[in-house]
Structures are given as structure tokens and as C-alpha cells.
Amino acid sequence: MSHFVHNTLSGLKKLLNNNNRMKTISHEGEVGIVSCSFNTPIQTTEIEMFERENNIKLPEDYKAFLTLHNGARIYELIAEDDINIGGGLHLFSLDEVKEAQELELMEGLGIPIGHLLGDCYLIIDTEKLKVGDPNYLNILEFTELASPNLNFEIFLDRYIISQGVVFWDWPIYTAENYYETR
């Protein structure tokens, strides 16, 4: 299987200005400014050591990301006074993954690989990996675990295409209930 993580990130970087910022359009025409930052790559030997320590084989698409960038922050919001107010997607470095694994909240859920929108975690479901389920990515929102039926690279691609909007909730909104949820 070929991985398109590199293409997705390269496309995003082409849209960024010299300050690694860009304008985005969100719900109902709201325009904002976001920033993106990318960590340096990690060596495959470090990934292999992590896999041995955790007795798990990480998904190939996620490893492809780590060898490009050992962590990133994508679509962090910039306020009008030029202050970074957070939000967006924080993909952890492997060191941050190790720290997040220690959180009591993560016990038995898998491998936390990112923090999303201030209150969600992206988690690799190790049980799904063991049985070969390609839809191994879960989202933990507060205490509710949900599966968007995606792997890492499809999630990342859709997150970037949707400019940081919660695309995995779109199917539940219809013309009958959309206006009631605002």
C-alpha cells in the first residue's frame, strides 16, 4: 500500500505563507487565520525501539508521518491581535506519546497520538491493529470513545481538506436538525 501522508502535508505547506499561516473558511462562511508547525523527522530506529517497548507494530501510515515530522500542530487559531489561541490538531512526538500513555484516562484505550480541538484525543486502537482492522483510529471526546472508521492518513487528509472542521460529525447533521444544534 502506498501512503499519501507526504502528499497531504506537502499540499498543506504550499498554502502556508512565510509565517506558516493561512486563511481558512469554516462553518457558515466564517474566515479565520491559522498557523501550522512541523517537528523534525524521527529516525526509524527510534520508532522500532518504541514498538519493542510497547510490544506493538505501529501502522505504516503513521510511521510514514513520524519519519517526515515527529509531531506537528495543524490549524491552530490566531486571534485578531496576532496571538495563538490554540485549538486545531496537535500530533504528538513519540516522547509526547509516551507521556500521554501515562495518563490514567488512556488506560486500556490504545496509543494516544494526538490532541484535537482542545478536548479530544486521537488514539490508535491496538486491538484493531492486532486483528488487521484498517479502521484503527479512535477519537476520545471527554470519556466517550468513537470510531470514525478511518486510519491515520485518511483522517489527516480529511482534517486538512476540511480546514480543521469536525468532518466526522457531518453525517449526523441534516436540514431537519442542523439549525437546532446552533
Coordinates of N, CA, C and O in Angstrom, one line a residue:
M1 N 0.8 -1.2 0.0 CA 0.0 0.0 0.0 C 0.9 1.2 0.0 O 1.8 1.3 0.8
S2 N 0.6 2.2 -0.9 CA 1.4 3.4 -0.9 C 0.7 4.4 0.1 O -0.5 4.3 0.3
H3 N 1.5 5.3 0.7 CA 0.9 6.2 1.7 C 1.0 7.6 1.1 O 1.9 8.0 0.4
F4 N -0.1 8.4 1.3 CA -0.1 9.7 0.8 C 0.0 10.8 1.8 O -0.3 12.0 1.6
V5 N 0.5 10.4 3.0 CA 0.8 11.4 4.1 C 1.7 12.5 3.6 O 1.4 13.7 3.8
H6 N 2.7 12.1 2.9 CA 3.7 13.2 2.4 C 3.0 14.1 1.4 O 3.1 15.3 1.5
N7 N 2.2 13.6 0.5 CA 1.4 14.5 -0.4 C 0.5 15.4 0.3 O 0.4 16.6 -0.1
T8 N -0.2 14.9 1.3 CA -1.2 15.7 2.0 C -0.5 16.9 2.7 O -0.9 18.0 2.6
L9 N 0.6 16.6 3.4 CA 1.4 17.6 4.1 C 2.0 18.6 3.2 O 2.1 19.8 3.4
S10 N 2.6 18.1 2.1 CA 3.2 19.0 1.1 C 2.1 19.9 0.5 O 2.4 21.1 0.3
G11 N 0.9 19.4 0.2 CA -0.1 20.3 -0.3 C -0.5 21.4 0.7 O -0.6 22.6 0.4
L12 N -0.6 21.0 2.0 CA -0.9 22.0 3.0 C 0.2 23.0 3.1 O -0.1 24.2 3.2
K13 N 1.5 22.6 3.1 CA 2.6 23.6 3.2 C 2.6 24.6 2.1 O 3.0 25.7 2.3
K14 N 2.2 24.2 0.9 CA 2.1 25.1 -0.3 C 1.1 26.2 0.0 O 1.3 27.3 -0.6
L15 N 0.1 26.0 0.8 CA -0.9 27.0 1.1 C -0.4 28.0 2.2 O -1.1 29.1 2.3
L16 N 0.6 27.7 2.9 CA 1.0 28.5 4.1 C 1.9 29.7 3.6 O 2.6 29.5 2.6
N17 N 1.7 30.8 4.2 CA 2.6 31.9 3.9 C 4.0 31.8 4.6 O 4.2 30.8 5.2
N18 N 4.8 32.8 4.5 CA 6.2 32.7 5.0 C 6.2 32.6 6.5 O 7.2 32.2 7.1
N19 N 5.1 32.9 7.2 CA 4.9 32.8 8.7 C 4.2 31.5 9.1 O 3.8 31.3 10.2
N20 N 4.1 30.6 8.1 CA 3.4 29.3 8.3 C 1.9 29.5 8.8 O 1.4 28.8 9.6
R21 N 1.3 30.5 8.2 CA -0.1 30.8 8.4 C -0.9 30.8 7.1 O -0.3 30.9 6.1
M22 N -2.2 30.7 7.3 CA -3.1 30.8 6.2 C -4.5 31.2 6.6 O -4.8 31.0 7.8
K23 N -5.3 31.7 5.7 CA -6.7 32.0 6.0 C -7.5 30.7 5.7 O -7.2 29.9 4.8
T24 N -8.5 30.4 6.5 CA -9.4 29.3 6.3 C -10.8 29.8 6.3 O -11.1 30.8 6.9
I25 N -11.7 29.0 5.7 CA -13.1 29.2 5.8 C -13.7 28.1 6.6 O -13.4 26.9 6.4
S26 N -14.6 28.5 7.5 CA -15.2 27.5 8.4 C -16.7 27.5 8.2 O -17.2 28.0 7.2
H27 N -17.5 27.0 9.2 CA -18.9 27.0 9.2 C -19.5 28.3 8.8 O -19.1 29.4 9.3
E28 N -20.5 28.2 8.0 CA -21.3 29.4 7.6 C -20.5 30.6 7.2 O -20.9 31.7 7.4
G29 N -19.4 30.4 6.5 CA -18.6 31.4 5.9 C -17.6 32.2 6.8 O -17.0 33.1 6.4
E30 N -17.5 31.7 8.1 CA -16.5 32.3 9.0 C -15.1 32.1 8.5 O -14.6 31.0 8.2
V31 N -14.4 33.3 8.4 CA -13.0 33.2 7.9 C -12.1 33.5 9.1 O -12.3 34.3 10.0
G32 N -11.0 32.7 9.2 CA -10.1 32.8 10.3 C -8.6 32.7 9.8 O -8.4 32.3 8.6
I33 N -7.7 32.9 10.7 CA -6.3 32.7 10.4 C -5.8 31.6 11.3 O -6.1 31.6 12.5
V34 N -5.0 30.7 10.7 CA -4.5 29.6 11.5 C -3.0 29.5 11.2 O -2.5 30.0 10.2
S35 N -2.3 28.8 12.1 CA -0.9 28.5 11.9 C -0.7 27.0 11.9 O -1.4 26.3 12.5
C36 N 0.4 26.6 11.3 CA 0.8 25.2 11.3 C 2.3 25.2 11.6 O 3.1 26.0 11.1
S37 N 2.7 24.2 12.3 CA 4.2 24.0 12.6 C 4.5 22.5 12.6 O 3.6 21.7 12.9
F38 N 5.7 22.2 12.2 CA 6.0 20.8 12.0 C 7.4 20.5 12.6 O 8.3 21.2 12.4
N39 N 7.4 19.4 13.4 CA 8.6 19.0 14.1 C 9.6 18.3 13.0 O 9.1 17.9 12.0
T40 N 10.8 18.2 13.4 CA 11.8 17.5 12.6 C 11.5 16.0 12.6 O 10.8 15.5 13.5
P41 N 12.0 15.3 11.6 CA 11.7 13.8 11.5 C 12.3 13.0 12.6 O 13.2 13.5 13.3
I42 N 11.9 11.8 12.8 CA 12.5 10.9 13.7 C 13.1 9.7 12.9 O 12.6 9.4 11.8
Q43 N 14.1 9.1 13.5 CA 14.8 8.0 12.8 C 14.0 6.8 13.0 O 13.3 6.6 14.0
T44 N 14.0 5.9 12.0 CA 13.2 4.6 12.1 C 13.7 3.8 13.2 O 12.9 3.0 13.8
T45 N 15.0 3.9 13.6 CA 15.4 3.1 14.8 C 14.7 3.5 16.1 O 14.4 2.7 16.9
E46 N 14.4 4.8 16.2 CA 13.6 5.3 17.4 C 12.2 4.7 17.4 O 11.6 4.4 18.4
I47 N 11.6 4.7 16.2 CA 10.3 4.1 16.0 C 10.3 2.6 16.4 O 9.4 2.1 17.1
E48 N 11.3 1.9 15.9 CA 11.4 0.5 16.2 C 11.6 0.2 17.7 O 11.0 -0.7 18.2
M49 N 12.4 1.1 18.4 CA 12.6 1.0 19.8 C 11.2 1.2 20.5 O 10.9 0.4 21.4
F50 N 10.4 2.2 20.1 CA 9.1 2.4 20.7 C 8.2 1.2 20.5 O 7.5 0.8 21.4
E51 N 8.3 0.6 19.3 CA 7.4 -0.6 19.0 C 7.9 -1.8 19.9 O 7.0 -2.5 20.5
R52 N 9.2 -2.0 20.1 CA 9.6 -3.0 21.0 C 9.2 -2.8 22.4 O 8.7 -3.7 23.1
E53 N 9.4 -1.5 22.9 CA 9.0 -1.2 24.3 C 7.5 -1.4 24.5 O 7.1 -1.7 25.7
N54 N 6.7 -1.2 23.6 CA 5.2 -1.3 23.7 C 4.7 -2.6 23.1 O 3.4 -2.8 23.1
N55 N 5.5 -3.4 22.6 CA 5.1 -4.7 22.1 C 4.0 -4.5 21.1 O 2.9 -5.2 21.1
I56 N 4.2 -3.6 20.2 CA 3.2 -3.3 19.1 C 3.9 -2.9 17.8 O 5.0 -2.3 17.9
K57 N 3.3 -3.2 16.7 CA 3.7 -2.7 15.4 C 2.8 -1.5 15.0 O 1.6 -1.7 14.8
L58 N 3.4 -0.3 15.0 CA 2.6 0.9 14.6 C 2.2 0.8 13.1 O 2.9 0.2 12.3
P59 N 1.1 1.4 12.8 CA 0.6 1.3 11.4 C 1.6 2.1 10.5 O 2.3 3.1 10.9
E60 N 1.8 1.6 9.3 CA 2.8 2.1 8.3 C 2.5 3.6 8.0 O 3.4 4.3 7.8
D61 N 1.2 3.9 7.9 CA 0.9 5.3 7.5 C 1.3 6.3 8.6 O 1.8 7.4 8.4
Y62 N 1.2 5.9 9.9 CA 1.6 6.7 11.0 C 3.1 6.8 11.1 O 3.7 7.8 11.3
K63 N 3.8 5.7 10.8 CA 5.2 5.7 10.8 C 5.7 6.6 9.7 O 6.7 7.3 9.8
A64 N 5.0 6.6 8.6 CA 5.4 7.5 7.5 C 5.4 8.9 7.9 O 6.2 9.8 7.6
F65 N 4.3 9.3 8.7 CA 4.2 10.6 9.2 C 5.4 10.9 10.2 O 6.1 12.0 10.0
L66 N 5.7 10.0 11.1 CA 6.8 10.3 12.0 C 8.2 10.5 11.3 O 9.0 11.2 11.8
T67 N 8.4 9.8 10.2 CA 9.7 9.9 9.5 C 9.7 11.2 8.7 O 10.8 11.6 8.3
L68 N 8.6 11.9 8.6 CA 8.5 13.2 8.0 C 8.6 14.3 9.0 O 9.3 15.3 8.9
H69 N 7.8 14.1 10.1 CA 7.6 15.0 11.2 C 7.3 14.3 12.4 O 6.2 13.7 12.5
N70 N 8.2 14.4 13.4 CA 7.9 13.7 14.7 C 7.0 14.7 15.5 O 7.4 15.2 16.5
G71 N 5.8 14.9 15.0 CA 4.9 15.7 15.7 C 4.6 17.0 14.8 O 5.4 17.3 14.0
A72 N 3.4 17.5 15.0 CA 3.0 18.7 14.3 C 1.8 19.4 15.0 O 1.2 18.8 15.8
R73 N 1.6 20.7 14.7 CA 0.5 21.4 15.1 C -0.2 22.0 13.9 O 0.5 22.7 13.1
I74 N -1.4 21.6 13.6 CA -2.1 21.9 12.4 C -3.4 22.7 12.7 O -4.2 22.2 13.5
Y75 N -3.5 23.9 12.1 CA -4.7 24.7 12.2 C -4.9 25.3 13.6 O -6.0 25.3 14.1
E76 N -3.8 25.7 14.2 CA -4.0 26.4 15.5 C -4.6 27.8 15.2 O -4.1 28.5 14.3
L77 N -5.5 28.3 15.9 CA -6.2 29.5 15.7 C -5.3 30.7 16.1 O -4.7 30.7 17.1
I78 N -5.4 31.8 15.2 CA -4.7 33.0 15.5 C -5.7 34.1 15.7 O -6.5 34.3 14.8
A79 N -5.7 34.7 16.9 CA -6.7 35.8 17.2 C -6.3 37.1 16.4 O -5.2 37.2 15.9
E80 N -7.2 38.0 16.3 CA -7.0 39.3 15.6 C -5.8 40.0 16.1 O -5.2 40.8 15.4
D81 N -5.5 39.9 17.4 CA -4.3 40.6 17.9 C -3.0 39.8 17.8 O -2.1 40.0 18.5
D82 N -3.1 38.8 16.8 CA -1.9 38.0 16.4 C -1.4 37.1 17.5 O -0.3 36.7 17.6
I83 N -2.3 36.6 18.4 CA -2.0 35.7 19.5 C -2.5 34.3 19.1 O -3.7 34.2 18.7
N84 N -1.7 33.3 19.3 CA -2.1 31.9 19.1 C -3.0 31.5 20.2 O -2.6 31.5 21.4
I85 N -4.2 31.2 19.9 CA -5.2 30.8 20.9 C -5.4 29.3 20.9 O -6.4 28.8 21.6
G86 N -4.6 28.5 20.2 CA -4.7 27.1 20.3 C -5.8 26.5 19.4 O -6.1 27.0 18.3
G87 N -6.3 25.4 19.9 CA -7.3 24.6 19.1 C -6.5 23.8 18.0 O -5.3 23.6 18.1
G88 N -7.2 23.4 17.0 CA -6.6 22.6 15.9 C -6.2 21.2 16.4 O -6.7 20.7 17.3
L89 N -5.2 20.7 15.7 CA -4.7 19.3 15.9 C -3.3 19.4 16.3 O -2.4 19.9 15.6
H90 N -3.0 18.8 17.4 CA -1.6 18.6 17.9 C -1.3 17.1 17.8 O -1.8 16.3 18.6
L91 N -0.5 16.8 16.8 CA 0.0 15.4 16.6 C 1.3 15.3 17.5 O 2.2 16.1 17.3
F92 N 1.3 14.3 18.4 CA 2.3 14.2 19.3 C 3.6 13.7 18.7 O 3.6 12.9 17.8
S93 N 4.7 14.1 19.3 CA 6.0 13.5 19.0 C 6.0 12.1 19.8 O 5.1 11.9 20.6
L94 N 6.9 11.3 19.5 CA 6.9 10.0 20.2 C 7.1 10.2 21.7 O 6.6 9.4 22.5
D95 N 7.9 11.2 22.1 CA 8.1 11.4 23.5 C 6.8 11.9 24.1 O 6.5 11.5 25.2
E96 N 6.0 12.7 23.4 CA 4.7 13.1 23.9 C 3.7 11.9 23.9 O 2.9 11.9 24.8
V97 N 3.8 11.0 23.0 CA 3.0 9.8 23.0 C 3.3 9.0 24.3 O 2.3 8.6 25.0
K98 N 4.6 8.9 24.6 CA 4.9 8.2 25.9 C 4.3 8.9 27.1 O 3.8 8.2 28.0
E99 N 4.4 10.2 27.2 CA 3.8 10.9 28.3 C 2.3 10.7 28.3 O 1.7 10.5 29.4
A100 N 1.6 10.8 27.2 CA 0.2 10.7 27.2 C -0.3 9.2 27.6 O -1.3 9.1 28.1
Q101 N 0.6 8.3 27.3 CA 0.2 6.9 27.6 C 0.2 6.7 29.2 O -0.5 5.8 29.6
E102 N 0.8 7.6 29.9 CA 0.8 7.5 31.3 C -0.4 8.1 32.0 O -0.7 7.9 33.1
L103 N -1.2 8.8 31.2 CA -2.4 9.4 31.7 C -3.4 8.3 32.1 O -3.7 7.4 31.3
E104 N -4.0 8.4 33.3 CA -5.0 7.4 33.7 C -6.2 7.3 32.7 O -6.7 6.2 32.5
L105 N -6.5 8.4 32.1 CA -7.6 8.4 31.2 C -7.4 7.5 30.0 O -8.3 7.0 29.4
M106 N -6.1 7.2 29.7 CA -5.7 6.4 28.5 C -5.6 4.9 28.7 O -5.5 4.2 27.8
E107 N -5.7 4.6 30.0 CA -5.5 3.2 30.4 C -6.5 2.2 29.6 O -7.7 2.4 29.6
G108 N -5.8 1.3 28.8 CA -6.6 0.3 28.1 C -7.2 0.8 26.8 O -7.9 0.0 26.1
L109 N -7.0 2.0 26.4 CA -7.6 2.5 25.2 C -6.8 2.4 23.9 O -7.3 2.5 22.8
G110 N -5.5 2.2 24.1 CA -4.6 2.2 22.9 C -3.5 3.2 23.1 O -3.1 3.5 24.2
I111 N -3.0 3.7 21.9 CA -1.9 4.6 21.9 C -2.3 6.0 21.5 O -2.8 6.2 20.4
P112 N -2.3 6.9 22.4 CA -2.7 8.3 22.1 C -1.7 9.0 21.2 O -0.5 9.0 21.6
I113 N -2.1 9.5 20.1 CA -1.1 10.1 19.1 C -1.3 11.5 18.9 O -0.6 12.2 18.2
G114 N -2.4 12.1 19.5 CA -2.7 13.5 19.2 C -3.8 14.0 20.1 O -4.6 13.3 20.7
H115 N -3.8 15.3 20.2 CA -4.9 16.1 20.9 C -5.6 16.9 19.9 O -5.0 17.5 19.0
L116 N -6.9 17.0 20.0 CA -7.7 17.6 18.9 C -8.7 18.5 19.5 O -9.4 18.2 20.4
L117 N -8.7 19.7 19.0 CA -9.8 20.7 19.3 C -9.9 21.0 20.8 O -11.0 21.3 21.3
G118 N -8.8 20.8 21.5 CA -8.8 21.1 23.0 C -9.4 20.1 23.9 O -9.1 20.1 25.1
D119 N -10.2 19.2 23.4 CA -10.8 18.3 24.4 C -11.0 16.8 23.9 O -11.6 16.0 24.5
C120 N -10.3 16.5 22.8 CA -10.4 15.2 22.2 C -9.0 14.6 22.0 O -8.0 15.3 21.9
Y121 N -8.9 13.3 22.0 CA -7.6 12.6 21.8 C -7.8 11.7 20.5 O -8.8 11.1 20.4
L122 N -6.8 11.6 19.7 CA -6.7 10.6 18.7 C -6.0 9.4 19.2 O -4.9 9.6 19.8
I123 N -6.5 8.2 19.1 CA -6.0 7.0 19.7 C -5.9 5.9 18.7 O -6.9 5.6 18.0
I124 N -4.7 5.3 18.6 CA -4.6 4.1 17.8 C -5.1 2.9 18.6 O -4.6 2.7 19.7
D125 N -6.1 2.3 18.1 CA -6.7 1.1 18.8 C -5.8 -0.1 18.5 O -5.9 -0.7 17.4
T126 N -5.1 -0.5 19.5 CA -4.1 -1.6 19.4 C -4.8 -2.9 19.1 O -4.3 -3.8 18.5
E127 N -6.0 -3.1 19.7 CA -6.8 -4.3 19.5 C -7.2 -4.5 18.0 O -7.1 -5.6 17.4
K128 N -7.6 -3.4 17.4 CA -8.0 -3.4 16.0 C -6.7 -3.7 15.1 O -6.8 -4.4 14.1
L129 N -5.6 -3.1 15.5 CA -4.3 -3.4 14.8 C -4.0 -4.9 14.8 O -3.6 -5.5 13.8
K130 N -4.2 -5.5 16.0 CA -3.8 -6.9 16.1 C -4.6 -7.8 15.2 O -4.1 -8.8 14.8
V131 N -5.9 -7.4 15.0 CA -6.7 -8.3 14.1 C -6.7 -7.8 12.7 O -7.5 -8.3 11.8
G132 N -5.9 -6.8 12.4 CA -5.8 -6.3 11.0 C -6.9 -5.4 10.5 O -7.1 -5.2 9.3
D133 N -7.7 -4.8 11.4 CA -8.7 -3.9 11.1 C -8.1 -2.6 10.6 O -7.4 -1.9 11.4
P134 N -8.3 -2.2 9.3 CA -7.6 -1.0 8.8 C -8.2 0.3 9.4 O -7.6 1.4 9.3
N135 N -9.4 0.2 10.0 CA -10.0 1.4 10.6 C -9.7 1.5 12.1 O -10.5 1.4 13.0
Y136 N -8.4 1.6 12.3 CA -7.9 1.5 13.7 C -7.9 2.8 14.5 O -7.5 2.8 15.7
L137 N -8.3 3.9 13.9 CA -8.2 5.2 14.6 C -9.5 5.4 15.4 O -10.6 5.3 14.9
N138 N -9.3 5.9 16.7 CA -10.5 6.2 17.5 C -10.3 7.7 18.0 O -9.2 8.2 18.0
I139 N -11.4 8.3 18.3 CA -11.4 9.6 18.9 C -12.1 9.5 20.3 O -13.2 9.0 20.4
L140 N -11.3 10.0 21.3 CA -11.9 10.0 22.7 C -12.3 11.5 22.9 O -11.4 12.4 23.0
E141 N -13.6 11.7 23.1 CA -14.1 13.0 23.4 C -14.6 13.0 24.9 O -15.6 12.3 25.1
F142 N -13.9 13.7 25.8 CA -14.2 13.6 27.2 C -14.0 12.1 27.6 O -12.9 11.6 27.6
T143 N -15.1 11.4 27.8 CA -15.0 10.0 28.2 C -15.6 9.0 27.2 O -15.7 7.8 27.4
E144 N -16.1 9.6 26.1 CA -16.7 8.8 25.0 C -15.8 8.5 23.9 O -15.2 9.3 23.3
L145 N -15.6 7.2 23.7 CA -14.7 6.7 22.6 C -15.6 6.4 21.4 O -16.6 5.7 21.4
A146 N -15.1 6.9 20.2 CA -15.9 6.7 19.0 C -14.9 6.4 17.9 O -13.7 6.8 17.9
S147 N -15.4 5.6 16.9 CA -14.5 5.2 15.8 C -15.1 5.9 14.5 O -16.2 5.7 14.2
P148 N -14.3 6.8 13.9 CA -14.7 7.4 12.7 C -14.5 6.5 11.5 O -14.8 6.9 10.3
N149 N -14.1 5.3 11.7 CA -13.9 4.3 10.7 C -12.8 4.8 9.7 O -13.1 4.8 8.4
L150 N -11.7 5.2 10.2 CA -10.6 5.7 9.4 C -9.3 5.2 9.9 O -9.2 4.8 11.1
N151 N -8.3 5.3 9.1 CA -6.9 5.1 9.6 C -6.3 6.5 9.7 O -6.9 7.5 9.5
F152 N -5.0 6.6 10.1 CA -4.4 7.9 10.4 C -4.3 8.8 9.1 O -4.7 9.9 9.2
E153 N -3.8 8.2 8.0 CA -3.6 9.1 6.9 C -4.9 9.6 6.2 O -5.0 10.7 5.8
I154 N -6.0 8.8 6.3 CA -7.3 9.3 5.8 C -7.8 10.4 6.7 O -8.3 11.4 6.2
F155 N -7.7 10.2 8.0 CA -8.1 11.2 9.0 C -7.4 12.5 8.7 O -8.0 13.6 8.6
L156 N -6.0 12.4 8.6 CA -5.2 13.6 8.4 C -5.6 14.3 7.1 O -5.8 15.5 7.1
D157 N -5.8 13.6 6.1 CA -6.1 14.1 4.8 C -7.5 14.9 4.9 O -7.6 16.0 4.4
R158 N -8.5 14.2 5.4 CA -9.8 14.8 5.6 C -9.8 16.0 6.5 O -10.5 17.0 6.3
Y159 N -9.0 16.0 7.6 CA -8.9 17.1 8.5 C -8.3 18.3 7.8 O -8.8 19.4 8.0
I160 N -7.3 18.1 7.0 CA -6.7 19.2 6.3 C -7.6 19.7 5.2 O -7.8 20.9 5.0
I161 N -8.2 18.8 4.4 CA -9.2 19.3 3.4 C -10.3 20.1 4.0 O -10.8 21.1 3.5
S162 N -10.8 19.6 5.2 CA -12.0 20.3 5.8 C -11.5 21.6 6.6 O -12.3 22.2 7.3
Q163 N -10.2 21.9 6.5 CA -9.6 23.0 7.2 C -9.9 23.0 8.7 O -10.2 24.0 9.3
G164 N -9.8 21.8 9.3 CA -9.9 21.7 10.8 C -11.3 21.6 11.3 O -11.5 21.6 12.5
V165 N -12.3 21.5 10.5 CA -13.6 21.4 10.9 C -13.9 19.9 11.3 O -13.3 19.0 10.7
V166 N -14.8 19.7 12.2 CA -15.1 18.4 12.7 C -15.9 17.6 11.7 O -17.1 17.4 11.8
F167 N -15.2 17.1 10.6 CA -15.9 16.5 9.5 C -16.5 15.2 9.9 O -17.5 14.8 9.2
W168 N -16.1 14.5 10.9 CA -16.6 13.2 11.2 C -18.0 13.3 11.8 O -18.7 12.3 11.9
D169 N -18.4 14.5 12.2 CA -19.8 14.7 12.7 C -20.8 15.1 11.6 O -22.0 15.1 11.8
W170 N -20.3 15.4 10.4 CA -21.2 15.9 9.4 C -22.4 15.0 9.0 O -23.5 15.5 8.9
P171 N -22.2 13.7 9.0 CA -23.4 12.9 8.6 C -24.5 13.0 9.6 O -25.7 12.7 9.2
I172 N -24.3 13.4 10.8 CA -25.4 13.4 11.7 C -26.3 14.7 11.6 O -27.3 14.8 12.1
Y173 N -25.7 15.7 10.9 CA -26.5 16.9 10.7 C -27.2 16.9 9.4 O -26.7 16.7 8.3
T174 N -28.5 17.2 9.5 CA -29.4 17.2 8.3 C -30.1 18.5 8.3 O -30.1 19.3 9.2
A175 N -30.9 18.8 7.2 CA -31.7 20.0 7.2 C -32.7 20.1 8.3 O -33.1 21.2 8.7
E176 N -33.1 18.9 8.8 CA -34.1 18.9 9.8 C -33.5 19.3 11.2 O -34.2 19.9 12.0
N177 N -32.3 18.9 11.5 CA -31.7 19.2 12.8 C -30.6 20.2 12.8 O -30.2 20.6 13.9
Y178 N -30.0 20.6 11.7 CA -28.9 21.5 11.7 C -29.1 22.8 12.5 O -28.3 23.2 13.3
Y179 N -30.2 23.4 12.3 CA -30.5 24.7 12.8 C -30.8 24.6 14.3 O -30.6 25.6 15.1
E180 N -31.2 23.4 14.8 CA -31.5 23.2 16.2 C -30.2 23.1 17.0 O -30.2 23.3 18.2
T181 N -29.1 22.7 16.4 CA -27.9 22.5 17.1 C -27.0 23.7 17.2 O -25.9 23.6 17.8
R182 N -27.4 24.8 16.6 CA -26.6 26.0 16.7 C -26.8 26.8 17.9 O -27.7 26.8 18.6

